[in-house]
mmCIF file of C-alpha atoms in Angstrom:
data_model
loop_
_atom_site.group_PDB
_atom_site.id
_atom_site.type_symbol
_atom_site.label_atom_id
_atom_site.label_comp_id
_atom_site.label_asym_id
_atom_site.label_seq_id
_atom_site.Cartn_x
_atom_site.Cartn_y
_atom_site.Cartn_z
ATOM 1 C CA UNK H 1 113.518 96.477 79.023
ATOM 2 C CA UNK H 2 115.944 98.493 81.722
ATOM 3 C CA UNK H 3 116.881 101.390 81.517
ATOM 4 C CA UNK H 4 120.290 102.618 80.251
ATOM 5 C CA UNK H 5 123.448 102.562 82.655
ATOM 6 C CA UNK H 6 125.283 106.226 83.625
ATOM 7 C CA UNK H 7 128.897 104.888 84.919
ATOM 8 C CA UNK H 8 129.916 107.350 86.976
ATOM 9 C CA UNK H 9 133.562 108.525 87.682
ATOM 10 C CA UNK H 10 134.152 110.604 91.038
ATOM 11 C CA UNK H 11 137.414 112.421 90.640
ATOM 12 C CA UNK H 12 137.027 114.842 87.738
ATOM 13 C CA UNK H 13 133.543 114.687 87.066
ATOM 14 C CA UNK H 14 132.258 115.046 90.701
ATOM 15 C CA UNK H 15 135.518 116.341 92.703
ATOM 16 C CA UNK H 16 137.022 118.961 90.069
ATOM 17 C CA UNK H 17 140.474 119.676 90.416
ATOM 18 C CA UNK H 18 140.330 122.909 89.126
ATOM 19 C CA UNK H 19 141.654 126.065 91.379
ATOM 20 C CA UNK H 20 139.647 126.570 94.330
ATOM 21 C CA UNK H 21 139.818 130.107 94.331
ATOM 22 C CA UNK H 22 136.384 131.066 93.686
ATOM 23 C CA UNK H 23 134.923 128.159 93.642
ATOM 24 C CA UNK H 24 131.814 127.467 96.717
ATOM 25 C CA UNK H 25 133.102 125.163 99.217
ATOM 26 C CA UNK H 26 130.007 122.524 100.034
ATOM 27 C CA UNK H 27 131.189 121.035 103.594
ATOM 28 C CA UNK H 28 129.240 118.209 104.703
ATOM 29 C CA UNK H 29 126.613 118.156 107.640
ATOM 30 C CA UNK H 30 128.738 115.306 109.367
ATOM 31 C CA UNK H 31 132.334 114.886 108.057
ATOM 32 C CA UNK H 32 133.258 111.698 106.986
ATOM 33 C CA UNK H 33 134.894 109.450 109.964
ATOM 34 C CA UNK H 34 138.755 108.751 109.754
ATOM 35 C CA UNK H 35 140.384 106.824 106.548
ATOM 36 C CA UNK H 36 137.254 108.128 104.434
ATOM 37 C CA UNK H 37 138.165 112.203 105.255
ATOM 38 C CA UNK H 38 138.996 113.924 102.508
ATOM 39 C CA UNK H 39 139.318 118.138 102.124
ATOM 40 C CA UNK H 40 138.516 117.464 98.256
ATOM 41 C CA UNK H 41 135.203 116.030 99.409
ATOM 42 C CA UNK H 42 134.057 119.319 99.958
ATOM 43 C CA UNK H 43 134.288 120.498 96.379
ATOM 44 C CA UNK H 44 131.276 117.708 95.906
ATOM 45 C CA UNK H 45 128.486 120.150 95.250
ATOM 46 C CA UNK H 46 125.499 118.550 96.331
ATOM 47 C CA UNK H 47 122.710 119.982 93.988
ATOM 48 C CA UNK H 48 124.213 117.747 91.427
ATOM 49 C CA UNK H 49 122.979 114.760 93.233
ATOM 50 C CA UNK H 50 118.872 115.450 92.344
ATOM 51 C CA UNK H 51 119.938 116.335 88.419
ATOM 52 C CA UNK H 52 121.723 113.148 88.468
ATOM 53 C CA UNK H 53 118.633 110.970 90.222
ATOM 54 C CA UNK H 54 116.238 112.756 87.732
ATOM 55 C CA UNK H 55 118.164 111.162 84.521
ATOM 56 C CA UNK H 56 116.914 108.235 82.561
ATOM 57 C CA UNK H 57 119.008 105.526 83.926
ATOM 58 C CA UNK H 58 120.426 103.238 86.421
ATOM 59 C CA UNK H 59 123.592 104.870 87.857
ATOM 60 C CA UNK H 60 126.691 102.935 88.835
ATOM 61 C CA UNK H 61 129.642 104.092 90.257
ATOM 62 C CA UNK H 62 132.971 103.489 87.893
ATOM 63 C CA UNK H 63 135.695 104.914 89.888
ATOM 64 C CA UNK H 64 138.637 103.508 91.376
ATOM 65 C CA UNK H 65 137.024 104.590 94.611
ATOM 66 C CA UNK H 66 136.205 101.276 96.455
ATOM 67 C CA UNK H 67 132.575 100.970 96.527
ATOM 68 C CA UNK H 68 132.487 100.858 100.378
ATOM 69 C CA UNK H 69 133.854 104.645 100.255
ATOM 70 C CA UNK H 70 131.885 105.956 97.332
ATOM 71 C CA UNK H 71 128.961 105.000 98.924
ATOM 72 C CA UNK H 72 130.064 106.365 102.333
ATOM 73 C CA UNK H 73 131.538 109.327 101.690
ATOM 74 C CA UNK H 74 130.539 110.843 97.962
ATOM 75 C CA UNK H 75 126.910 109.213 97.313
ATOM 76 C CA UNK H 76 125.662 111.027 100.950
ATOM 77 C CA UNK H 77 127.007 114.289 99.751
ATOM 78 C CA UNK H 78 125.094 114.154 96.744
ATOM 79 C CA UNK H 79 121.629 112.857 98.569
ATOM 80 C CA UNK H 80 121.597 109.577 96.515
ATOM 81 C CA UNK H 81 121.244 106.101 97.894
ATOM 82 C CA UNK H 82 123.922 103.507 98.092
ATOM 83 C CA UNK H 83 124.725 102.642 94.296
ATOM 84 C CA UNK H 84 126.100 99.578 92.435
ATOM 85 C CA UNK H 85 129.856 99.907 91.919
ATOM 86 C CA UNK H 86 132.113 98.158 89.127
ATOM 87 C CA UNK H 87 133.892 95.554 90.394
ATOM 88 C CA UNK H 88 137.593 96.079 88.485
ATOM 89 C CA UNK H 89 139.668 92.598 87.582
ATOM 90 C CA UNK H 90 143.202 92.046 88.155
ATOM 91 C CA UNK H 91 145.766 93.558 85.812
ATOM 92 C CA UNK H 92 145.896 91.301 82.547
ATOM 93 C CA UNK H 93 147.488 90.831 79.615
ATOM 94 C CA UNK H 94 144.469 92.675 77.618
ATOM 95 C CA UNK H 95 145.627 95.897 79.864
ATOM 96 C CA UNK H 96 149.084 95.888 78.524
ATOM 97 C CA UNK H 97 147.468 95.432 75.328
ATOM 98 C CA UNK H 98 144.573 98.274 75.767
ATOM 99 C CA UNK H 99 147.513 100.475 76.742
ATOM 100 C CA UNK H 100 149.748 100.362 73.898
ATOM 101 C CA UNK H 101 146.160 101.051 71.509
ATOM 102 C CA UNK H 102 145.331 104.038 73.738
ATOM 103 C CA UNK H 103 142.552 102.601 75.621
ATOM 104 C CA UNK H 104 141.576 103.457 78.950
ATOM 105 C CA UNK H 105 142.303 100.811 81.650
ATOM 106 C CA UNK H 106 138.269 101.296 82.774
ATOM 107 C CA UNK H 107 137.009 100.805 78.715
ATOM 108 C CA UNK H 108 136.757 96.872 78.174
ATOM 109 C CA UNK H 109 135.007 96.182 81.492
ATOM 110 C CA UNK H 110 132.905 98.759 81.171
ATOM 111 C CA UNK H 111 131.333 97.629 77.768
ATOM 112 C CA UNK H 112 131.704 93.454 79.678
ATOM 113 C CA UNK H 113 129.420 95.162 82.372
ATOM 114 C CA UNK H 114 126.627 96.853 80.152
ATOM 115 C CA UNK H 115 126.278 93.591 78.887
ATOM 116 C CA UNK H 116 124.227 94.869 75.840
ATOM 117 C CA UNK H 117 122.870 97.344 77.828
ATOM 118 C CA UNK H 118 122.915 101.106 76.320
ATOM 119 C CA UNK H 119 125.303 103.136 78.663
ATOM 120 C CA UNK H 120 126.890 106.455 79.220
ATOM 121 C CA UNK H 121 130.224 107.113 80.613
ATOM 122 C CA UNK H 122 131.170 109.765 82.451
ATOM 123 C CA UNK H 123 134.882 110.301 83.215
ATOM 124 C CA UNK H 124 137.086 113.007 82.894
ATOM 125 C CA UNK H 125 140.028 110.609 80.719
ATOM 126 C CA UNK H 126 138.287 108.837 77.899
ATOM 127 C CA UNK H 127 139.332 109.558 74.526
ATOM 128 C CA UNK H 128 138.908 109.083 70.613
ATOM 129 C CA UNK H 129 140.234 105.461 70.811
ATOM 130 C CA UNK H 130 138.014 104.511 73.605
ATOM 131 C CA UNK H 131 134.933 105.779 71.741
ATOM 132 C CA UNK H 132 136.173 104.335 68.467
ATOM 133 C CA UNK H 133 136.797 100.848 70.560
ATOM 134 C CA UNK H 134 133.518 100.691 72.039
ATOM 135 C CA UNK H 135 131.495 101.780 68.684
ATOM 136 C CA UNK H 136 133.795 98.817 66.685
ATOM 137 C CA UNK H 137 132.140 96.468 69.163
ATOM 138 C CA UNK H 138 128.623 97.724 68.207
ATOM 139 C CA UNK H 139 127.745 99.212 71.258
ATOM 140 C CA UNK H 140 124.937 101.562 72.113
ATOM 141 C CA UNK H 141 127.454 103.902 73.984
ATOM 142 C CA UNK H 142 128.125 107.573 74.743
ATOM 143 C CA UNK H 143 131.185 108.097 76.297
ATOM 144 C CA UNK H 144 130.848 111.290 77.596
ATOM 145 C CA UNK H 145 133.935 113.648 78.711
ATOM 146 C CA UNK H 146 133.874 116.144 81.156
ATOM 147 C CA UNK H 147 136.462 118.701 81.996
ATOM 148 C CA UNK H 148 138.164 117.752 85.617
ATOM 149 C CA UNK H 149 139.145 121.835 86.119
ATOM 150 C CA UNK H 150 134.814 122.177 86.150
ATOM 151 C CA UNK H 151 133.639 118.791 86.495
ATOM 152 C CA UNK H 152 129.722 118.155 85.451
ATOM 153 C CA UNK H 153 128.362 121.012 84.375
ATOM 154 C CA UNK H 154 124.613 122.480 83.372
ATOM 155 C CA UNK H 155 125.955 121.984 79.544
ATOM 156 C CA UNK H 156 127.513 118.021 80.412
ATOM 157 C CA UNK H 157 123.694 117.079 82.033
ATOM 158 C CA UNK H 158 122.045 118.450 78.705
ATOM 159 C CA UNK H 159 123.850 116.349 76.417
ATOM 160 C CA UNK H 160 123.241 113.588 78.638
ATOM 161 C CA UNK H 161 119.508 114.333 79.324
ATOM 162 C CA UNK H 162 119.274 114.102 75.581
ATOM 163 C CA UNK H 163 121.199 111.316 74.589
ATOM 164 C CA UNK H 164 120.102 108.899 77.609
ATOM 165 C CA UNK H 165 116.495 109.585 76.702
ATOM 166 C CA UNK H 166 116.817 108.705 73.009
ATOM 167 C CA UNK H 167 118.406 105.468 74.598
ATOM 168 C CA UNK H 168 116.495 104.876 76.805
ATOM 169 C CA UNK H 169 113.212 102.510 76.199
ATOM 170 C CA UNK H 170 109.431 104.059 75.573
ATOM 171 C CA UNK H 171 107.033 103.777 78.553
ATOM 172 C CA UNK H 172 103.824 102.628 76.948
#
């Protein structure tokens, strides 16, 4: 059985937008070349890159970052390999429709990517009617806010640790 999927936002979660006064600049080895430089990059702390390998599941970028530049600029950064990215449709009716309900724009594909799959979401914009949506669809979900002023914190990776691991299967 595979393991459980983490999607993974990047802006919020891994690039907080909180004040940088105070808060440790992490500037990388080699800066990213042209189009993919970004001075926000540096707020990327790079320790959370082993707590997030060491979690029970398969983790998959679901950003609007292009995969090309998550894996280029953010996933080095964090010492993680090239990961699997989301692969977002073209505007549809449903959006329109998700919209007016309160979903997020991300929510539906998500759950159409898990495929039955248990997953965690990380992002720093889901709300009550996205968890409500995905749980009325019977999925094995936790959709999982974080605070974009912090982004992930010691406290965020707990209640992860703990919920992917109940989701996640038994190793005989």
């Amino acid at each position: 059985m595979p393991r459980p999927l983490l999607f993974l936002d990047i802006d919020g979660p891994l690039i907080p937008f909180g004040s940088p006064a105070g808060r440790p600049a992490f500037p990388a080895v080699r800066p990213s070349p042209g189009r993919l430089a970004n001075p926000l990059l540096d707020r990327i702390d790079p320790a959370l890159g082993p707590t997030l390998a060491a979690l029970p599941c398969e983790l998959v970028w679901a950003t609007s970052w292009t995969a090309e530049d998550a894996n280029a600029s953010v996933a080095p950064r964090l010492g993680l390999p090239a990961l699997p990215a989301v692969t977002w449709p073209e505007p549809s009716a449903d959006d329109a429709r998700d919209e007016r309900a309160g979903l997020h724009w991300k929510t539906r594909t998500l759950l159409r990517r898990a495929a039955g799959r248990p997953f965690a979401w990380v992002d720093d914009e889901t709300t009550g009617a996205d968890r409500d949506w995905v749980a009325a669809q019977g999925a094995l979900a936790l959709l999982h806010g974080v605070d974009p002023r912090q982004g992930l914190t010691e406290r965020d990776f707990a209640v992860l640790a703990a919920w992917l691991s109940g989701a996640a299967p038994s190793i005989p």
